[in-house]
Amino acid sequence: MQLWCRIKWGESLRNRHHNCKINALFTCGAAHITVQYMRSTMMQTPLLISRILQHGSTVHGDSEVATWTGEGARRTSYAEIGRQAARLANALRDDLGVTGDQRVGTLMWNNAEHLVAYLAVPSMGAVLHTLNLRLFPEQLIYIANHAEDHVVVVDSTLIPLLAGVLPHLTTIRHIVVVGGGDTEKLQKDGVAVHRWDELLDGRPETFDWPAVDEDDAAALCYTSGTTGNPKGVAYSHRSIYLHSMEVCMAESFGLGPQVRDLCIVPMFHAMAWGLPYAAMMSGASLVMPDRFLQAAPLAQMIAVEKPTFAGAVPTIFTDLLGYLDANPTDTSSLKEVVIGGSACPPALMHAFKDRYDIEVIHAWGMTEMSPLGSVSRSPYGVEGPEAWAYRYTQGRVPAGVEARIVGPVGEVMPNDGKAVGELQVRGPWITAQYIGEDGPDPDKFEDGWLRTGDVGTLTPNGYLTLTDRAKDVIKSGGEWISSVDLENALMAHPAVLEACVVGVPDDKWGERPLATVVLREGATADAETLREFLGDKVARWQLPERWSFIESVPKTSVGKFDKKRVRASYADGGLEVVEI
Amino acid sequence: MQLWCRIKWGESLRNRHHNCKINALFTCGAAHITVQYMRSTMMQTPLLISRILQHGSTVHGDSEVATWTGEGARRTSYAEIGRQAARLANALRDDLGVTGDQRVGTLMWNNAEHLVAYLAVPSMGAVLHTLNLRLFPEQLIYIANHAEDHVVVVDSTLIPLLAGVLPHLTTIRHIVVVGGGDTEKLQKDGVAVHRWDELLDGRPETFDWPAVDEDDAAALCYTSGTTGNPKGVAYSHRSIYLHSMEVCMAESFGLGPQVRDLCIVPMFHAMAWGLPYAAMMSGASLVMPDRFLQAAPLAQMIAVEKPTFAGAVPTIFTDLLGYLDANPTDTSSLKEVVIGGSACPPALMHAFKDRYDIEVIHAWGMTEMSPLGSVSRSPYGVEGPEAWAYRYTQGRVPAGVEARIVGPVGEVMPNDGKAVGELQVRGPWITAQYIGEDGPDPDKFEDGWLRTGDVGTLTPNGYLTLTDRAKDVIKSGGEWISSVDLENALMAHPAVLEACVVGVPDDKWGERPLATVVLREGATADAETLREFLGDKVARWQLPERWSFIESVPKTSVGKFDKKRVRASYADGGLEVVEI
């Protein structure tokens, strides 16, 4: 039995000036007093999105969001964003009956109206749900129903997408259409369709933003997992506020009024890396590409809107590089681009630096992490190839992300840049579980840490290098073998076009590597030759015994090796295997 | 009667996936249910100093603190700071019996050991109390007793100061001396004296830092008010953590590994503006001047240790400027210096820019504010004289500091850059009251806002200009008259050497200005002449009716006009007054 009481120290225990609390813990048979800690005198100010909105729309009221229209940009000052946010909140509450923690979905590109929804919905106490328009229709239906979205705000250019899934959306009662165009396809019993402009017209330009709890949900985002249903996380006001501060820190993206951010990373994907909130917090201006994500319009935006900073996935920048090389464009404003979402090819980093004097910064994160996990700026004072080696890594973790490497049998590995294990993280902007699950799924969470599902190393100075996905690493006798390392080593052989290495069951070791190899046309090489070739490149115990020469490696829809299918082929006896 | 219960929504109200809470509020006679907000799925990670320590001493273990010795610098890596912090915590707990929220005082200059104490003491759950060695002895005695300091860590060079007050310190049980020298003077019954090196020697280099509550007190700082006893504030782990992030944001000081901070502002004064914690959080290196605060050694530190950044009060930089002008020194590493603590003369800002290409950034804050309140970077894109005009102000408030201007009768004034009122602030790193007081003192706090005691204006884009102290402003018939504006206008007259304007009681208006004037030697001017001179410089209703020609303006110990004494002289009839 525990009995907790709070006594003002000055009153009952001794003459004392401070307001302290004591927790007196009485246990059966023995009484002892645990002196707990002196409370601070600081204000109990919750960290809320409404504060970001109010600050950004007043102090940084002259900063702007420029939304690309195909021809040029339409401009909305942050002061105007603030007024529109209040109007939207009034309309949602008064006309659409949004109360409490109801979910308001967005099916939108990056534009000014999406920014208004980003700010207004959480600030009024409701919960923003960014619907990923790249999901398969059945996934879209699943997440909108799972989140119980009450309202969806949709760009008119995305009406066909919404119309296709609308019959299956069970909780939607209101659709708000941004932009002109025919809304006929959105007819459904019990669902009202509104026009954004008409809805906001004449509403009050202020709203009495409620003092919600900073741990309440502010926004939902679902992961686009390749297997099973998407899983959602609910960001809190606190986590978004802290993450926004991190994005403005010099070690991360250094957002501030001097930055003009070309925000290519979609607002429906991991909250656009937190850039919209951070911009509003710090007064950085935003250039929003709307649906114009091809290289040609992006190049035009850079030339015309003169962003200083941009963020996107590698493929976007690969396309852009090709376009710029073929079509000379003024990119002189652009100083820094952040690449994340998947590993950034070093060649791309060098090409931008050498040809356009643009620094490419590699960053890593996950939807489950708000998403910022690490940013690859080289350590201060390190120059030349060593600096580049740091920049090729996934980067350095900030104070808000505690990281550890956990080995095959659950042991915490040293941060020596060599020991390989699964990366686990924890911190104030990392999720503790998925929405609607009873608790942390042990496959994804362990002792309060998020299991990232990535395998790699951590250096003593906090740089993260990720190699395999945990499901692809080969667990051989209590040691881990990187399938990617073996593949890279094999593909360096002149006869090898592609090599895909997977773990297969082994009676003695648990798992051993199977190397499947596609030879170049006309080239010949046998298993012995390739095994010998690997001999001085990887540790002896890592050398594959099982080899299979195949015509092509099965690929996923996004062009990655489909290792699940390779493992299945092996299990089914569908592969001709040489053992040596 | 209120009865609160927590129901899992999915269990009792409707089929629902999320973990939600509902607060059902039953009141007498009527029952209504307030739907509260969906909880986030984010980790409940407290914001603690121990996280800053662990992060800085590992990820940024190669960053360093260089402590000036008079000849050169001794270097301590952040990895070593981490080991010493663990050793100190072990020693404090095991040998000195520090438990719970006991206070550990420091009477120290800026040096590596002070940084160790800054980190170790709060991280172990105890409370750091930085003793301001510039206080009068009776104030020092008051604050050490008021805070009930159990331990004092003292630099050996400050033993004479401590010895002088020691007989009156009632709660001290242990003194830890850093550095060599005679400790004989510290003998007192019931007080043990330890040597820092001996105390730390052989202790474990790790410590199991406790998971304290983020709202618990981490550090105390007392204001050095000119009247009455000093008043203390208790910073929390949370407030220090958030403030550290702000210091690393680009809009503030942008600390990161690329910064080498010459930390002149004393660690016993408003936590050295939070720079030590921010440096540890972000990997900025620190150059610590110890007791060598004169211009000559500071210039030498700049030349030898090559800081990129520095922070101090104006007088330090005025002295430094004079020294540099007379003694050519390599200051090329230094890009930015922040001046705070009192208003920065524009001439000083221009001199550093013109002669040394150093940007002087004006900042404003208070001990009650952790202390960062505003930083005067000009708005992006503004150039030339307009940019300078912004830089002369106290600066722009960040999102973490909400500011308002409150007029003479308590009304909130517009942020139009013109309306004058008392500045009030609130936010997560601002104190809600003073230590040991039953609640917020209404003279210092109002409706959850801190009354800064400063009077000024706020522009629509968040720039703050402070003119008077609230106690010096003249409250005339519901309007406020700036004494400083009148003084500046008067001192522009060629016959006027000094002018001090104070408010004096007036039957009709409540208060009216009294101008006390010191004429230049040999110059003549009467009240009518001066009043006419003011005619086109201030509003007619602000013109003083009461004039007194005096030999000199009484001054405070730091050389400011002593307006209290001027008002007292007037009240006593000690001034010869002309009324016109």
Coordinates of N, CA and C in Angstrom, one line a residue, chain A residues 8-9 14-20 35-47 51 55 58-60 100-101 103 125 127 146-148 212-217 220 222 233-236 238-239 241-242 245-246 248-251 254-255 257-258 281-282 370 380 396-402 425-437 448-450 460-462, chain B residues 9 14-20 35-47 51 55 58-60 100-101 103 125 127 146-148 212-217 220 222 233-236 238-239 241-242 245-246 248-251 254-255 257-258 281-282 370 380 396-402 425-438 448-450 460-462:
Chain A
K8 N 3.6 21.1 2.5 CA 4.5 22.3 2.3 C 5.5 22.3 3.4
W9 N 6.7 22.2 3.0 CA 7.8 22.0 3.9 C 7.8 23.0 5.0
R14 N 10.0 22.0 8.9 CA 10.9 22.9 9.5 C 10.7 24.3 8.9
N15 N 11.3 25.2 9.5 CA 11.2 26.6 9.0 C 12.0 26.7 7.7
R16 N 11.3 27.1 6.7 CA 12.0 27.0 5.4 C 11.3 28.0 4.5
H17 N 12.1 28.5 3.6 CA 11.6 29.6 2.8 C 11.0 29.1 1.5
H18 N 11.4 28.0 1.0 CA 11.0 27.6 -0.4 C 9.7 26.9 -0.4
N19 N 9.1 26.9 -1.5 CA 7.9 26.1 -1.7 C 8.4 24.8 -2.2
C20 N 8.4 23.8 -1.4 CA 8.9 22.5 -1.8 C 7.8 21.5 -1.7
V35 N 12.8 12.5 0.5 CA 12.8 13.9 0.2 C 12.8 14.1 -1.3
Q36 N 11.7 14.6 -1.9 CA 11.8 14.8 -3.3 C 12.2 16.2 -3.6
Y37 N 12.1 16.6 -4.8 CA 12.8 17.8 -5.2 C 12.1 19.1 -5.2
M38 N 12.8 20.1 -4.9 CA 12.4 21.5 -4.9 C 11.8 21.8 -6.2
R39 N 10.6 22.4 -6.2 CA 10.0 22.8 -7.5 C 10.6 24.1 -7.9
S40 N 10.6 24.3 -9.2 CA 11.2 25.5 -9.8 C 10.1 26.6 -9.6
T41 N 10.5 27.8 -9.8 CA 9.5 28.9 -9.8 C 9.1 29.3 -11.2
M42 N 9.5 28.5 -12.2 CA 9.2 28.9 -13.6 C 7.7 28.8 -13.9
M43 N 7.3 29.6 -14.9 CA 5.9 29.6 -15.3 C 5.6 28.2 -16.0
Q44 N 4.4 27.7 -15.8 CA 4.0 26.5 -16.4 C 3.3 26.8 -17.7
T45 N 4.2 27.1 -18.7 CA 3.7 27.5 -20.0 C 3.7 26.3 -21.0
P46 N 2.5 25.8 -21.4 CA 2.6 24.7 -22.3 C 3.2 25.1 -23.7
L47 N 3.8 24.1 -24.3 CA 4.4 24.3 -25.6 C 3.3 23.9 -26.7
R51 N 1.0 28.9 -30.1 CA 2.0 29.9 -29.8 C 2.9 30.1 -31.1
H55 N 3.0 33.7 -32.8 CA 4.3 34.3 -33.0 C 4.6 34.6 -34.4
T58 N 2.5 37.3 -36.2 CA 2.7 38.7 -35.7 C 4.2 39.2 -35.9
V59 N 5.0 38.6 -35.1 CA 6.5 39.0 -35.1 C 7.1 38.8 -36.5
H60 N 6.7 37.7 -37.2 CA 7.2 37.5 -38.5 C 6.1 37.6 -39.6
G100 N -13.6 19.4 -29.7 CA -12.7 18.5 -29.0 C -11.6 18.1 -29.9
D101 N -11.4 16.8 -29.9 CA -10.2 16.3 -30.6 C -10.5 15.7 -31.9
R103 N -10.8 14.8 -35.8 CA -9.7 14.8 -36.8 C -10.2 15.5 -38.0
G125 N -7.4 22.9 -31.1 CA -7.6 21.7 -30.2 C -8.0 20.5 -31.0
V127 N -7.4 17.7 -34.3 CA -6.2 17.0 -34.7 C -6.1 16.9 -36.2
H146 N -9.6 4.7 -40.0 CA -8.9 4.4 -38.7 C -8.8 5.7 -37.8
A147 N -8.5 6.8 -38.5 CA -8.3 8.0 -37.7 C -9.7 8.7 -37.4
E148 N -10.7 8.1 -38.1 CA -12.1 8.7 -37.9 C -12.1 10.2 -38.3
V212 N -4.9 24.0 -24.5 CA -4.9 22.5 -24.4 C -3.6 22.1 -23.7
D213 N -3.6 20.8 -23.4 CA -2.4 20.2 -22.7 C -1.3 20.0 -23.8
E214 N -0.1 20.2 -23.4 CA 0.9 20.1 -24.4 C 1.2 18.7 -24.9
D215 N 0.7 17.7 -24.1 CA 0.8 16.3 -24.5 C -0.4 15.8 -25.3
D216 N -1.4 16.6 -25.5 CA -2.5 16.2 -26.3 C -2.0 16.1 -27.8
A217 N -2.7 15.3 -28.5 CA -2.4 15.1 -29.9 C -2.6 16.3 -30.7
L220 N -1.7 13.7 -36.8 CA -1.5 12.3 -37.0 C -0.7 12.1 -38.3
Y222 N 0.5 8.6 -40.7 CA 0.6 7.1 -40.9 C 1.8 6.8 -41.7
V233 N 1.0 7.5 -36.0 CA 1.6 8.1 -34.8 C 0.9 9.4 -34.5
A234 N 0.7 9.8 -33.3 CA 0.0 11.0 -32.9 C 1.1 11.9 -32.3
Y235 N 1.5 12.9 -33.1 CA 2.4 13.9 -32.5 C 1.7 14.8 -31.5
S236 N 2.4 15.2 -30.5 CA 1.8 16.1 -29.5 C 2.2 17.6 -29.9
R238 N 3.7 19.4 -27.8 CA 5.0 19.5 -27.2 C 6.1 18.9 -28.2
S239 N 5.8 17.8 -28.8 CA 6.8 17.2 -29.6 C 7.0 18.0 -30.9
Y241 N 6.5 21.3 -31.1 CA 7.2 22.5 -30.7 C 8.7 22.3 -30.5
L242 N 9.1 21.2 -29.8 CA 10.5 20.9 -29.6 C 11.2 20.6 -30.9
M245 N 12.0 23.7 -32.8 CA 13.2 24.4 -32.2 C 14.4 23.7 -32.8
E246 N 14.4 22.4 -32.8 CA 15.6 21.7 -33.3 C 15.9 22.0 -34.7
C248 N 15.4 24.7 -36.1 CA 16.0 26.0 -36.2 C 17.4 26.1 -35.6
M249 N 17.8 25.0 -35.0 CA 19.1 25.1 -34.4 C 20.2 25.0 -35.4
A250 N 21.3 25.6 -35.2 CA 22.4 25.7 -36.2 C 22.9 24.4 -36.6
E251 N 22.9 23.4 -35.6 CA 23.4 22.1 -35.9 C 22.5 21.3 -36.9
G254 N 19.1 25.3 -39.2 CA 19.3 26.7 -38.9 C 18.3 27.6 -39.5
L255 N 17.0 27.2 -39.5 CA 16.0 28.1 -40.0 C 15.9 29.4 -39.2
P257 N 14.8 34.0 -40.1 CA 14.3 34.9 -41.1 C 15.2 35.0 -42.4
Q258 N 16.5 34.7 -42.2 CA 17.4 34.8 -43.4 C 17.3 33.6 -44.3
M281 N 7.8 29.4 -36.8 CA 8.4 29.7 -35.5 C 9.5 30.8 -35.7
S282 N 10.3 30.7 -36.7 CA 11.5 31.4 -36.8 C 11.4 32.6 -37.9
S370 N 9.2 12.2 -36.0 CA 8.7 13.6 -36.2 C 9.2 14.4 -37.4
Y380 N 33.4 20.2 -36.8 CA 34.0 21.5 -37.1 C 35.6 21.3 -37.1
R396 N 24.8 13.1 -37.6 CA 25.0 13.2 -36.1 C 23.7 13.4 -35.4
V397 N 23.5 12.7 -34.3 CA 22.2 12.9 -33.6 C 22.3 14.1 -32.7
P398 N 21.2 14.9 -32.6 CA 21.1 16.0 -31.7 C 20.8 15.5 -30.2
A399 N 20.9 16.5 -29.3 CA 20.6 16.1 -27.9 C 19.2 15.5 -27.7
G400 N 18.3 15.9 -28.5 CA 16.9 15.4 -28.4 C 16.7 14.0 -28.9
V401 N 17.7 13.4 -29.5 CA 17.6 12.0 -29.9 C 18.8 11.2 -29.3
E402 N 18.4 10.3 -28.4 CA 19.4 9.4 -27.8 C 19.4 8.2 -28.6
V425 N 16.3 4.3 -30.7 CA 16.3 5.7 -30.4 C 15.2 6.0 -29.4
R426 N 15.4 7.1 -28.6 CA 14.4 7.6 -27.7 C 14.5 9.1 -27.6
G427 N 13.5 9.8 -27.2 CA 13.5 11.2 -27.0 C 12.2 11.8 -27.1
P428 N 12.1 13.1 -26.8 CA 10.8 13.8 -26.7 C 10.0 13.9 -28.0
W429 N 10.6 13.7 -29.1 CA 9.7 13.8 -30.4 C 9.7 12.4 -31.1
I430 N 9.9 11.4 -30.3 CA 9.8 10.0 -30.9 C 8.6 9.3 -30.3
T431 N 7.9 8.5 -31.1 CA 6.7 7.9 -30.6 C 7.0 6.7 -29.7
A432 N 6.1 6.5 -28.8 CA 6.3 5.4 -27.8 C 5.5 4.2 -28.2
Q433 N 4.5 4.4 -29.2 CA 3.7 3.3 -29.7 C 2.9 3.8 -30.9
Y434 N 2.2 2.9 -31.5 CA 1.3 3.3 -32.6 C -0.1 3.6 -32.1
I435 N -0.8 4.4 -32.8 CA -2.2 4.8 -32.4 C -3.1 3.5 -32.4
G436 N -3.8 3.4 -31.3 CA -4.9 2.4 -31.2 C -4.4 1.1 -30.8
E437 N -3.1 0.9 -30.6 CA -2.5 -0.3 -30.1 C -2.5 -0.2 -28.5
G448 N 11.2 1.1 -23.8 CA 11.1 2.6 -23.9 C 11.9 3.1 -25.1
W449 N 12.5 2.3 -25.9 CA 13.2 2.7 -27.1 C 12.4 2.3 -28.3
L450 N 12.5 3.1 -29.4 CA 12.0 2.7 -30.7 C 13.0 1.9 -31.4
P460 N 31.9 7.2 -31.8 CA 32.0 7.9 -30.5 C 31.4 9.3 -30.5
N461 N 31.6 10.0 -31.6 CA 31.1 11.4 -31.7 C 29.8 11.5 -32.4
G462 N 29.0 10.4 -32.3 CA 27.6 10.5 -32.6 C 27.2 10.4 -34.0
Chain B
W9 N -11.9 5.7 -23.8 CA -13.0 6.0 -24.6 C -13.5 4.6 -25.3
R14 N -17.7 4.4 -27.0 CA -18.0 3.9 -28.3 C -16.8 3.1 -28.8
N15 N -17.0 2.4 -29.9 CA -15.9 1.6 -30.4 C -14.9 2.5 -31.0
R16 N -13.7 2.5 -30.6 CA -12.7 3.5 -31.0 C -11.3 2.9 -30.9
H17 N -10.5 3.4 -31.8 CA -9.2 2.7 -31.8 C -8.2 3.4 -30.9
H18 N -8.4 4.7 -30.7 CA -7.3 5.5 -30.0 C -7.4 5.4 -28.5
N19 N -6.3 5.6 -27.9 CA -6.2 5.7 -26.5 C -6.5 7.2 -26.2
C20 N -7.7 7.4 -25.7 CA -8.1 8.8 -25.4 C -8.5 8.9 -23.9
V35 N -15.6 16.7 -23.5 CA -14.7 15.8 -24.2 C -13.3 16.4 -24.2
Q36 N -12.4 15.8 -23.7 CA -11.0 16.4 -23.7 C -10.3 15.7 -24.9
Y37 N -9.0 16.0 -24.9 CA -8.3 15.8 -26.1 C -7.5 14.4 -26.2
M38 N -7.4 13.9 -27.4 CA -6.7 12.7 -27.7 C -5.3 12.9 -27.2
R39 N -4.8 11.9 -26.5 CA -3.4 12.0 -26.1 C -2.5 11.6 -27.3
S40 N -1.3 12.2 -27.3 CA -0.3 11.8 -28.3 C 0.3 10.5 -28.0
T41 N 0.9 9.9 -29.0 CA 1.6 8.6 -28.7 C 3.1 8.9 -28.4
M42 N 3.5 10.1 -28.3 CA 4.9 10.4 -28.1 C 5.5 10.0 -26.8
M43 N 6.8 9.7 -26.7 CA 7.5 9.3 -25.5 C 7.4 10.5 -24.5
Q44 N 7.2 10.1 -23.2 CA 7.2 11.1 -22.1 C 8.7 11.2 -21.7
T45 N 9.5 12.0 -22.4 CA 10.9 12.1 -22.1 C 11.1 13.5 -21.4
P46 N 11.5 13.5 -20.2 CA 11.7 14.7 -19.5 C 12.9 15.5 -20.1
L47 N 12.8 16.8 -20.1 CA 13.9 17.6 -20.5 C 14.9 17.9 -19.4
R51 N 20.7 15.0 -19.6 CA 20.7 14.7 -21.0 C 21.7 15.7 -21.8
H55 N 24.9 14.0 -23.6 CA 25.0 14.3 -25.0 C 26.4 15.0 -25.3
T58 N 29.6 13.0 -24.8 CA 29.9 11.9 -25.7 C 29.9 12.4 -27.2
V59 N 28.8 12.8 -27.7 CA 28.7 13.2 -29.1 C 29.7 14.4 -29.4
H60 N 29.8 15.3 -28.4 CA 30.7 16.4 -28.6 C 31.9 16.3 -27.6
G100 N 18.7 14.4 -2.3 CA 17.5 15.2 -2.7 C 17.8 16.5 -3.4
D101 N 17.2 17.5 -2.9 CA 17.2 18.8 -3.5 C 18.2 19.8 -2.8
R103 N 21.1 22.3 -1.8 CA 21.7 23.3 -2.6 C 23.2 23.2 -2.5
G125 N 20.3 15.7 -9.3 CA 19.0 16.0 -8.6 C 19.2 17.1 -7.6
V127 N 20.6 21.0 -6.4 CA 20.3 22.3 -7.0 C 21.5 23.2 -6.9
H146 N 19.5 32.1 2.8 CA 18.2 32.0 2.3 C 18.0 30.7 1.5
A147 N 19.0 30.4 0.6 CA 18.9 29.2 -0.2 C 19.3 28.0 0.6
E148 N 19.8 28.1 1.8 CA 20.2 27.0 2.7 C 21.3 26.2 2.0
V212 N 14.8 12.8 -12.6 CA 14.0 13.8 -11.9 C 12.9 14.3 -12.7
D213 N 12.0 15.0 -12.1 CA 10.9 15.7 -12.9 C 11.4 16.9 -13.6
E214 N 11.0 17.2 -14.8 CA 11.6 18.3 -15.5 C 11.2 19.6 -14.9
D215 N 10.2 19.7 -14.1 CA 9.8 20.9 -13.5 C 10.5 21.1 -12.1
D216 N 11.3 20.2 -11.7 CA 12.0 20.3 -10.5 C 13.1 21.4 -10.6
A217 N 13.5 22.0 -9.5 CA 14.5 23.1 -9.6 C 15.8 22.5 -10.0
L220 N 19.5 27.9 -8.9 CA 19.0 29.2 -8.3 C 19.8 30.4 -8.7
Y222 N 19.9 34.6 -7.7 CA 19.3 35.8 -7.0 C 19.6 37.1 -7.8
V233 N 15.3 33.2 -8.0 CA 14.4 32.4 -8.9 C 15.0 31.0 -9.0
A234 N 14.2 30.0 -9.2 CA 14.6 28.7 -9.3 C 14.3 28.2 -10.7
Y235 N 15.3 28.1 -11.5 CA 15.2 27.6 -12.9 C 14.9 26.1 -12.8
S236 N 14.1 25.6 -13.7 CA 13.8 24.2 -13.8 C 14.7 23.5 -14.8
R238 N 13.5 21.8 -17.2 CA 12.8 22.2 -18.4 C 13.2 23.6 -19.0
S239 N 13.1 24.5 -18.0 CA 13.4 25.9 -18.5 C 14.8 26.1 -19.0
Y241 N 16.7 23.6 -20.3 CA 16.8 22.9 -21.6 C 16.2 23.7 -22.7
L242 N 15.0 24.2 -22.5 CA 14.4 25.0 -23.6 C 15.2 26.2 -23.9
M245 N 18.1 25.4 -26.0 CA 17.8 25.2 -27.5 C 17.6 26.6 -28.1
E246 N 17.0 27.5 -27.4 CA 16.8 28.9 -28.0 C 18.2 29.5 -28.3
C248 N 20.8 28.2 -29.1 CA 21.4 27.5 -30.3 C 20.6 27.8 -31.6
M249 N 19.5 28.5 -31.5 CA 18.7 28.8 -32.7 C 19.3 29.9 -33.5
A250 N 19.2 29.8 -34.8 CA 19.8 30.8 -35.6 C 19.4 32.2 -35.3
E251 N 18.2 32.5 -34.9 CA 17.7 33.8 -34.6 C 18.3 34.4 -33.3
G254 N 22.9 31.1 -32.3 CA 23.3 30.1 -33.3 C 24.4 29.2 -32.8
L255 N 24.5 28.9 -31.5 CA 25.6 28.0 -31.0 C 25.6 26.7 -31.7
P257 N 28.8 23.4 -33.2 CA 30.2 23.0 -33.1 C 31.1 24.0 -33.8
Q258 N 30.6 24.8 -34.7 CA 31.4 25.8 -35.5 C 31.7 27.0 -34.6
M281 N 25.2 21.5 -25.1 CA 24.2 20.8 -25.9 C 24.5 20.8 -27.3
S282 N 25.2 21.7 -27.8 CA 25.5 21.9 -29.3 C 26.9 21.6 -29.7
S370 N 15.9 33.9 -17.4 CA 16.8 32.8 -17.7 C 18.1 33.0 -18.5
Y380 N 15.4 40.4 -42.0 CA 16.1 39.9 -43.2 C 15.8 40.8 -44.4
R396 N 14.4 41.6 -31.0 CA 13.2 40.9 -31.3 C 13.0 39.7 -30.4
V397 N 11.7 39.5 -30.0 CA 11.4 38.4 -29.1 C 11.3 37.1 -29.8
P398 N 11.8 36.0 -29.3 CA 11.6 34.7 -29.9 C 10.2 34.1 -29.5
A399 N 9.8 33.0 -30.1 CA 8.5 32.4 -29.9 C 8.3 32.1 -28.4
G400 N 9.4 31.8 -27.7 CA 9.4 31.4 -26.3 C 9.1 32.5 -25.3
V401 N 9.1 33.7 -25.9 CA 8.9 34.9 -25.0 C 7.7 35.7 -25.6
E402 N 6.6 35.7 -24.9 CA 5.4 36.4 -25.3 C 5.5 37.8 -24.6
V425 N 6.1 40.1 -19.8 CA 6.4 38.9 -20.6 C 6.0 37.7 -19.9
R426 N 5.8 36.6 -20.7 CA 5.5 35.3 -20.1 C 6.1 34.2 -21.1
G427 N 6.3 33.1 -20.5 CA 6.9 32.0 -21.4 C 7.6 30.9 -20.5
P428 N 8.0 29.8 -21.2 CA 8.4 28.7 -20.4 C 9.7 28.8 -19.7
W429 N 10.5 29.9 -20.0 CA 11.8 30.1 -19.2 C 11.7 31.4 -18.4
I430 N 10.5 31.8 -18.0 CA 10.3 33.0 -17.3 C 9.7 32.6 -15.9
T431 N 10.2 33.3 -14.8 CA 9.7 32.9 -13.5 C 8.3 33.4 -13.2
A432 N 7.6 32.6 -12.4 CA 6.2 33.0 -12.1 C 6.1 33.6 -10.7
Q433 N 7.2 33.6 -10.0 CA 7.3 34.2 -8.7 C 8.7 34.1 -8.2
Y434 N 9.0 34.6 -7.0 CA 10.3 34.5 -6.4 C 10.3 33.4 -5.4
I435 N 11.5 32.8 -5.1 CA 11.6 31.7 -4.2 C 11.1 32.1 -2.8
G436 N 10.3 31.3 -2.2 CA 10.0 31.5 -0.8 C 8.8 32.4 -0.6
E437 N 8.3 33.1 -1.6 CA 7.2 33.9 -1.5 C 5.9 33.0 -1.7
D438 N 4.9 33.4 -1.0 CA 3.7 32.6 -1.0 C 3.1 32.5 -2.4
G448 N -0.3 36.2 -14.4 CA 0.6 35.2 -15.1 C 1.6 35.8 -15.9
W449 N 1.8 37.2 -15.9 CA 2.9 37.8 -16.7 C 3.9 38.4 -15.7
L450 N 5.1 38.4 -16.1 CA 6.2 39.1 -15.3 C 6.2 40.6 -15.7
P460 N 5.2 46.2 -34.5 CA 4.3 45.0 -35.0 C 5.2 43.8 -35.3
N461 N 6.4 44.0 -35.7 CA 7.3 42.8 -36.0 C 8.2 42.4 -34.8
G462 N 7.7 42.8 -33.6 CA 8.3 42.2 -32.4 C 9.6 42.8 -31.9

